[in-house]
Short mmCIF file of C-alpha atoms in Angstrom, two decimals:
data_model
loop_
_atom_site.label_atom_id
_atom_site.label_comp_id
_atom_site.label_asym_id
_atom_site.label_seq_id
_atom_site.Cartn_x
_atom_site.Cartn_y
_atom_site.Cartn_z
CA MET X 1 110.62 100.49 89.34
CA ASP X 2 107.98 103.22 89.38
CA TRP X 3 106.48 101.98 86.10
CA LEU X 4 106.30 98.43 87.46
CA LEU X 5 104.35 99.40 90.57
CA ALA X 6 102.01 101.64 88.60
CA ALA X 7 101.39 98.81 86.11
CA ARG X 8 100.65 96.38 88.92
CA MET X 9 98.27 98.86 90.48
CA GLN X 10 96.33 99.11 87.23
CA ALA X 11 96.38 95.33 86.67
CA ASN X 12 94.90 94.81 90.12
CA CYS X 13 91.94 97.02 89.21
CA LEU X 14 92.99 99.85 91.51
CA ALA X 15 92.31 102.35 88.74
CA ARG X 16 88.68 101.51 89.66
CA PRO X 17 87.50 100.17 86.29
CA VAL X 18 84.19 98.80 87.62
CA ASP X 19 81.34 101.32 87.57
CA GLU X 20 78.38 98.96 88.03
CA ALA X 21 76.41 99.28 91.28
CA GLY X 22 74.90 96.43 93.26
CA PRO X 23 75.99 92.80 93.48
CA GLY X 24 76.91 92.79 89.78
CA GLY X 25 79.64 95.31 90.47
CA VAL X 26 80.93 93.26 93.39
CA ALA X 27 81.07 90.09 91.30
CA ASP X 28 82.85 91.95 88.50
CA VAL X 29 85.58 93.17 90.87
CA VAL X 30 86.05 89.71 92.37
CA ARG X 31 86.14 88.09 88.94
CA ARG X 32 88.70 90.56 87.55
CA THR X 33 91.05 90.16 90.51
CA GLY X 34 90.76 86.37 90.68
CA GLY X 35 89.56 86.65 94.28
CA LEU X 36 89.93 88.95 97.29
CA GLN X 37 91.40 88.15 100.70
CA ALA X 38 88.49 87.74 103.10
CA GLN X 39 89.59 86.58 106.55
CA ALA X 40 88.41 90.04 107.62
CA TRP X 41 85.01 90.68 106.06
CA ARG X 42 85.49 94.43 106.30
CA GLY X 43 88.79 94.12 104.47
CA ALA X 44 87.14 92.25 101.58
CA ALA X 45 84.39 94.85 101.39
CA TYR X 46 86.84 97.76 101.26
CA ALA X 47 88.87 95.91 98.64
CA VAL X 48 85.75 96.00 96.45
CA ARG X 49 85.38 99.75 97.08
CA ALA X 50 88.97 100.45 96.10
CA ARG X 51 88.32 98.83 92.72
CA SER X 52 84.88 100.19 91.86
CA THR X 53 83.00 103.49 91.85
CA ALA X 54 79.37 102.67 92.63
CA THR X 55 79.25 99.65 94.95
CA THR X 56 78.43 99.93 98.66
CA PHE X 57 79.25 97.90 101.75
CA ALA X 58 75.70 96.50 101.69
CA ASP X 59 76.23 95.37 98.08
CA VAL X 60 79.09 93.11 99.15
CA SER X 61 76.90 91.31 101.69
CA HIS X 62 74.07 91.13 99.14
CA ALA X 63 76.36 89.59 96.50
CA GLN X 64 77.46 86.84 98.89
CA GLU X 65 74.30 86.18 100.90
CA THR X 66 71.42 86.86 98.50
CA ASP X 67 72.66 87.08 94.91
CA ARG X 68 75.24 84.37 95.67
CA SER X 69 77.37 85.41 92.72
CA VAL X 70 80.42 85.35 95.00
CA VAL X 71 81.46 82.70 97.51
CA ARG X 72 83.45 83.09 100.71
CA GLY X 73 85.61 80.10 101.52
CA TRP X 74 89.17 78.74 101.60
CA PHE X 75 90.93 79.01 98.27
CA MET X 76 94.37 80.50 97.46
CA ARG X 77 96.97 79.32 100.02
CA GLY X 78 94.13 77.71 101.94
CA THR X 79 93.18 81.16 103.27
CA LEU X 80 89.78 82.80 103.32
CA GLN X 81 88.91 84.45 100.03
CA LEU X 82 85.91 85.94 98.27
CA VAL X 83 85.75 84.44 94.76
CA ALA X 84 83.30 84.45 91.86
CA VAL X 85 80.92 81.50 92.09
CA GLU X 86 82.07 80.09 88.75
CA ASP X 87 85.68 80.10 89.97
CA ALA X 88 85.05 78.23 93.23
CA GLY X 89 85.13 74.70 91.81
CA PRO X 90 88.17 75.16 89.54
CA LEU X 91 90.11 76.86 92.34
CA LEU X 92 89.37 74.13 94.87
CA GLY X 93 90.12 71.45 92.31
CA LEU X 94 93.61 72.89 91.90
CA LEU X 95 94.36 74.32 95.32
CA GLY X 96 92.29 72.34 97.82
CA PRO X 97 94.53 69.23 97.81
CA GLU X 98 97.65 71.41 98.20
CA ALA X 99 96.15 73.23 101.18
CA ILE X 100 95.15 69.96 102.82
CA LYS X 101 98.63 68.53 102.28
CA ASP X 102 100.20 71.66 103.76
CA THR X 103 98.00 71.27 106.86
CA GLU X 104 98.75 67.60 107.53
CA ARG X 105 101.21 68.37 110.32
CA ARG X 106 98.64 70.54 112.11
CA TYR X 107 95.97 67.87 111.70
CA GLY X 108 98.36 65.45 113.37
CA GLU X 109 98.98 67.82 116.27
CA LEU X 110 95.22 68.10 116.79
CA GLY X 111 94.71 64.34 116.58
CA LEU X 112 92.61 64.62 113.44
CA THR X 113 93.32 61.43 111.49
CA LYS X 114 92.14 60.96 107.92
CA ALA X 115 89.29 58.80 109.18
CA ILE X 116 88.15 61.45 111.66
CA ARG X 117 88.33 64.15 109.00
CA ALA X 118 86.37 62.11 106.49
CA GLU X 119 83.60 61.34 108.97
CA ALA X 120 83.55 64.95 110.17
CA ALA X 121 83.03 66.19 106.61
CA ASP X 122 80.11 63.79 106.17
CA ARG X 123 78.54 64.76 109.49
CA LEU X 124 78.94 68.50 108.97
CA GLU X 125 77.54 68.45 105.46
CA ALA X 126 74.59 66.27 106.52
CA HIS X 127 73.78 68.65 109.38
CA LEU X 128 73.94 71.71 107.12
CA LEU X 129 71.73 70.05 104.52
CA SER X 130 69.16 69.29 107.22
CA HIS X 131 69.36 72.47 109.29
CA GLY X 132 70.62 75.21 107.00
CA PRO X 133 73.01 77.98 108.08
CA SER X 134 74.75 77.02 111.32
CA THR X 135 77.14 78.72 113.72
CA ARG X 136 80.48 77.43 114.91
CA ALA X 137 78.94 76.43 118.23
CA GLN X 138 76.24 74.40 116.48
CA LEU X 139 78.76 72.63 114.26
CA ALA X 140 80.98 71.96 117.27
CA GLU X 141 78.04 70.27 118.98
CA VAL X 142 77.61 68.00 115.95
CA LEU X 143 81.26 66.95 116.13
CA VAL X 144 81.21 66.37 119.90
CA LYS X 145 78.02 64.29 119.75
CA ALA X 146 79.56 62.18 116.99
CA GLY X 147 82.55 61.50 119.27
CA LEU X 148 84.97 63.03 116.77
CA ILE X 149 86.31 65.67 119.16
CA GLU X 150 86.18 65.99 122.94
CA GLU X 151 85.79 69.73 123.48
CA PRO X 152 83.52 72.15 121.55
CA LYS X 153 85.83 75.17 121.85
CA GLY X 154 89.20 73.89 120.67
CA GLN X 155 91.01 74.60 117.41
CA ALA X 156 89.95 71.22 116.06
CA VAL X 157 86.46 72.58 115.38
CA TYR X 158 87.63 75.23 112.95
CA ALA X 159 90.19 72.85 111.43
CA LEU X 160 87.42 70.38 110.55
CA ILE X 161 85.12 73.10 109.22
CA ARG X 162 87.94 74.38 107.02
CA TYR X 163 88.82 70.85 105.89
CA THR X 164 85.23 70.28 104.76
CA GLY X 165 85.37 73.61 102.95
CA LEU X 166 88.57 72.62 101.14
CA LEU X 167 86.69 69.58 99.86
CA GLY X 168 84.12 71.94 98.35
CA ARG X 169 81.32 70.75 100.62
CA LEU X 170 80.67 73.81 102.78
CA CYS X 171 81.26 77.56 102.57
CA TYR X 172 80.34 80.68 104.51
CA GLY X 173 76.66 81.59 104.59
CA PRO X 174 74.75 84.58 105.99
CA GLY X 175 76.43 86.93 108.47
CA TYR X 176 80.02 87.87 109.18
CA ASP X 177 82.33 88.48 112.13
CA LYS X 178 80.52 87.34 115.29
CA ASP X 179 77.40 86.43 113.31
CA GLU X 180 79.08 84.26 110.68
CA THR X 181 77.52 80.96 109.67
CA TRP X 182 78.33 78.08 107.33
CA VAL X 183 76.16 76.33 104.76
CA ALA X 184 76.28 73.22 102.58
CA VAL X 185 77.57 74.25 99.16
CA SER X 186 75.18 72.01 97.20
CA ASP X 187 72.20 73.58 99.01
CA TRP X 188 73.49 77.18 99.05
CA LEU X 189 74.49 77.24 95.38
CA GLY X 190 71.87 74.76 94.14
CA GLU X 191 74.39 72.15 92.97
CA PRO X 192 77.72 70.65 94.01
CA LEU X 193 80.95 72.23 92.84
CA VAL X 194 82.84 70.58 90.01
CA LEU X 195 86.39 70.36 91.35
CA GLU X 196 88.28 70.61 88.10
CA GLY X 197 90.71 73.41 87.30
CA ASP X 198 93.41 74.16 84.77
CA VAL X 199 96.66 75.57 86.14
CA GLU X 200 97.58 77.40 82.94
CA THR X 201 94.23 79.20 82.96
CA LEU X 202 94.81 80.19 86.58
CA ALA X 203 98.30 81.46 85.75
CA ARG X 204 96.89 83.56 82.92
CA ARG X 205 94.29 85.09 85.22
CA TYR X 206 96.92 85.74 87.88
CA LEU X 207 99.18 87.56 85.43
CA ALA X 208 96.24 89.62 84.16
CA ALA X 209 95.49 90.77 87.72
CA TYR X 210 99.01 90.97 89.19
CA GLY X 211 101.49 91.13 86.34
CA PRO X 212 104.24 91.78 85.66
CA ALA X 213 105.21 89.09 88.16
CA THR X 214 107.42 86.02 88.58
CA ALA X 215 106.56 82.35 88.80
CA ARG X 216 107.46 82.48 92.50
CA ASP X 217 104.97 85.32 92.92
CA PHE X 218 102.29 83.11 91.36
CA ALA X 219 103.29 80.23 93.65
CA THR X 220 103.13 82.53 96.70
CA TRP X 221 99.69 83.85 95.73
CA SER X 222 98.17 80.50 94.82
CA GLY X 223 99.85 78.02 97.15
CA LEU X 224 100.98 75.83 94.24
CA PRO X 225 104.47 74.27 94.20
CA VAL X 226 107.05 76.48 92.47
CA PRO X 227 107.84 74.00 89.65
CA VAL X 228 104.14 73.74 88.77
CA ALA X 229 103.75 77.50 88.95
CA ARG X 230 106.82 78.06 86.77
CA ARG X 231 105.60 75.82 83.97
CA ALA X 232 102.15 77.42 84.03
CA VAL X 233 103.52 80.97 83.92
CA GLN X 234 105.85 80.12 81.04
CA ALA X 235 102.90 78.73 79.10
CA ALA X 236 100.51 81.59 79.93
CA ALA X 237 102.72 84.68 79.56
CA THR X 238 102.70 86.71 76.37
CA LYS X 239 105.16 89.42 77.47
CA SER X 240 108.28 89.53 79.62
CA PHE X 241 110.30 92.29 81.26
CA ASP X 242 113.73 92.35 82.83
CA VAL X 243 113.79 94.30 86.09
CA GLU X 244 117.16 94.43 87.84
CA GLY X 245 118.10 91.04 86.40
CA VAL X 246 114.79 89.38 87.29
CA GLU X 247 112.49 88.23 84.50
CA LEU X 248 108.88 89.22 85.03
CA ALA X 249 106.00 87.73 83.05
CA ALA X 250 102.84 89.52 81.96
CA ILE X 251 99.80 89.34 79.72
CA ASP X 252 99.46 93.05 78.96
CA ASP X 253 101.79 96.03 78.72
CA LEU X 254 99.88 98.52 80.87
CA PRO X 255 100.50 102.29 81.05
CA GLY X 256 99.94 102.18 84.81
CA CYS X 257 97.82 103.90 87.43
CA ARG X 258 99.31 106.63 89.61
CA ASP X 259 96.25 107.49 91.65
CA VAL X 260 95.92 107.56 95.42
CA ARG X 261 93.92 104.74 96.93
CA LEU X 262 92.96 103.74 100.48
CA LEU X 263 93.28 99.97 100.86
CA GLY X 264 91.52 98.02 103.60
CA GLU X 265 93.24 95.49 105.83
CA PHE X 266 94.58 92.36 104.12
CA ASP X 267 94.22 93.92 100.68
CA ALA X 268 94.97 91.53 97.82
CA TYR X 269 97.42 93.96 96.21
CA LEU X 270 99.86 93.50 99.10
CA LEU X 271 99.41 89.73 99.24
CA GLY X 272 99.94 88.92 95.59
CA TYR X 273 103.75 88.74 95.50
CA GLN X 274 106.58 86.89 97.19
CA ASP X 275 108.56 90.09 97.71
CA ARG X 276 106.54 93.07 98.95
CA ARG X 277 109.52 95.36 99.48
CA GLN X 278 109.03 96.97 96.10
CA ALA X 279 105.63 98.33 97.12
CA LEU X 280 106.43 98.74 100.83
CA ALA X 281 109.84 100.06 101.84
CA ALA X 282 111.58 98.01 104.54
CA GLU X 283 111.75 100.92 106.98
CA PHE X 284 107.95 101.18 106.99
CA HIS X 285 107.22 97.45 107.06
CA GLN X 286 106.29 97.37 110.74
CA GLN X 287 103.68 100.08 110.31
CA ILE X 288 101.69 97.93 107.88
CA HIS X 289 102.79 94.47 109.08
CA PRO X 290 102.81 94.82 112.90
CA GLY X 291 103.10 91.06 113.43
CA GLY X 292 100.72 88.26 114.28
CA GLY X 293 99.74 87.87 110.64
CA MET X 294 98.07 91.28 110.56
CA LEU X 295 98.08 93.55 107.52
CA ARG X 296 96.82 97.05 108.31
CA PRO X 297 94.90 99.42 106.02
CA ALA X 298 97.34 101.23 103.74
CA VAL X 299 97.53 104.45 101.74
CA LEU X 300 98.70 103.66 98.21
CA GLU X 301 99.97 106.03 95.53
CA ALA X 302 101.18 104.92 92.09
CA GLY X 303 101.46 101.37 93.44
CA ARG X 304 103.63 102.30 96.44
CA VAL X 305 102.50 102.29 100.10
CA ILE X 306 102.98 105.80 101.46
CA GLY X 307 101.09 105.60 104.76
CA SER X 308 98.44 103.92 106.87
CA TRP X 309 94.89 104.80 107.92
CA ARG X 310 92.20 103.65 110.37
CA HIS X 311 88.71 102.40 109.66
CA THR X 312 87.31 103.65 112.95
CA ASP X 313 87.72 107.39 112.38
CA ARG X 314 89.24 107.50 108.86
CA SER X 315 92.31 109.22 110.21
CA TYR X 316 95.58 108.65 108.37
CA GLU X 317 99.31 108.96 108.81
CA LEU X 318 101.67 109.40 105.87
CA PHE X 319 105.22 108.11 106.14
CA ASP X 320 106.45 111.48 104.87
CA ALA X 321 104.81 113.96 107.22
CA GLY X 322 105.49 116.78 104.81
CA ALA X 323 103.82 115.12 101.81
CA ARG X 324 100.98 116.98 100.16
CA THR X 325 99.07 113.94 98.97
CA ASP X 326 95.38 114.79 98.53
CA LEU X 327 93.16 112.17 100.16
CA ALA X 328 89.93 114.20 100.12
CA GLY X 329 88.37 112.27 97.26
CA GLU X 330 89.15 108.88 98.78
CA LEU X 331 87.91 109.91 102.22
CA ALA X 332 84.65 111.17 100.71
CA ASP X 333 84.25 107.90 98.81
CA LEU X 334 84.74 105.89 102.00
CA ALA X 335 81.73 107.70 103.46
CA ARG X 336 79.70 107.06 100.29
CA PHE X 337 80.61 103.37 100.35
CA ALA X 338 79.66 102.94 104.01
CA GLY X 339 76.25 104.47 103.29
#
């Protein structure tokens, strides 16, 4: 099992193969990993740091807001991701309809019929094309004035923004956290997205960044149905391994990375598989997954979570209090990355 975790760590770029500074380095990391979880902007930024040697926090913002070589929107599993601009259309072409279908029940609970959603997408995109980057409050006002929702502060506002994003018509613009805004994709990127993707290509990229893995792992990561994921993995894989009676597919046979790495919250490495118990022992699950959908910053060694840490003061706690794991290099690099 140790070799498997070390191989996955290397596949997921946690050996820090990217040494380019600036937005180019950020885009390279995002491209190699197939996308980074980005519901927490800080988490996405620190995911870039953990996979590169010369990028900074400011570079991540620059890549998304100015260089626009990466896009923040709803992609795998319908969750917020940071993806390479050239991947945005293919990903939404494959995964957008699945995410919308999976949200139908919630749309019904919020009273958001297909007609309301279609008109909302038109209204939101038209507003963004006319006014540029807009806040949630501004977009809520558009929806209320159009008579599509009654209250500007309910969950329906975000649901309709996300729906329009899943259609490839809006994405995140300048700012993050409390200052986040949305923009029209065709204006922000200079042209509309082409929503066409190939599932076998996506499976190949997934295995390159997360393999060895199973078809169910690919389905969990992407949000695709298991039968579709299984066929794509079978077609894309070039190697297979038997681990405790489970067949794992891969593209490369990697020697593995056994370094220590500090992962930010919601790191992609811990969200890429159906079963995370191999990397995170069950007795320590609560310390990284406290509930409420949270995924705390983790200390990783040779692909296995060995502790947690805090962004605020860079303090850490190892599961084995007597361990002699050296975190000095990683802690120093956190300071370099922050600037």
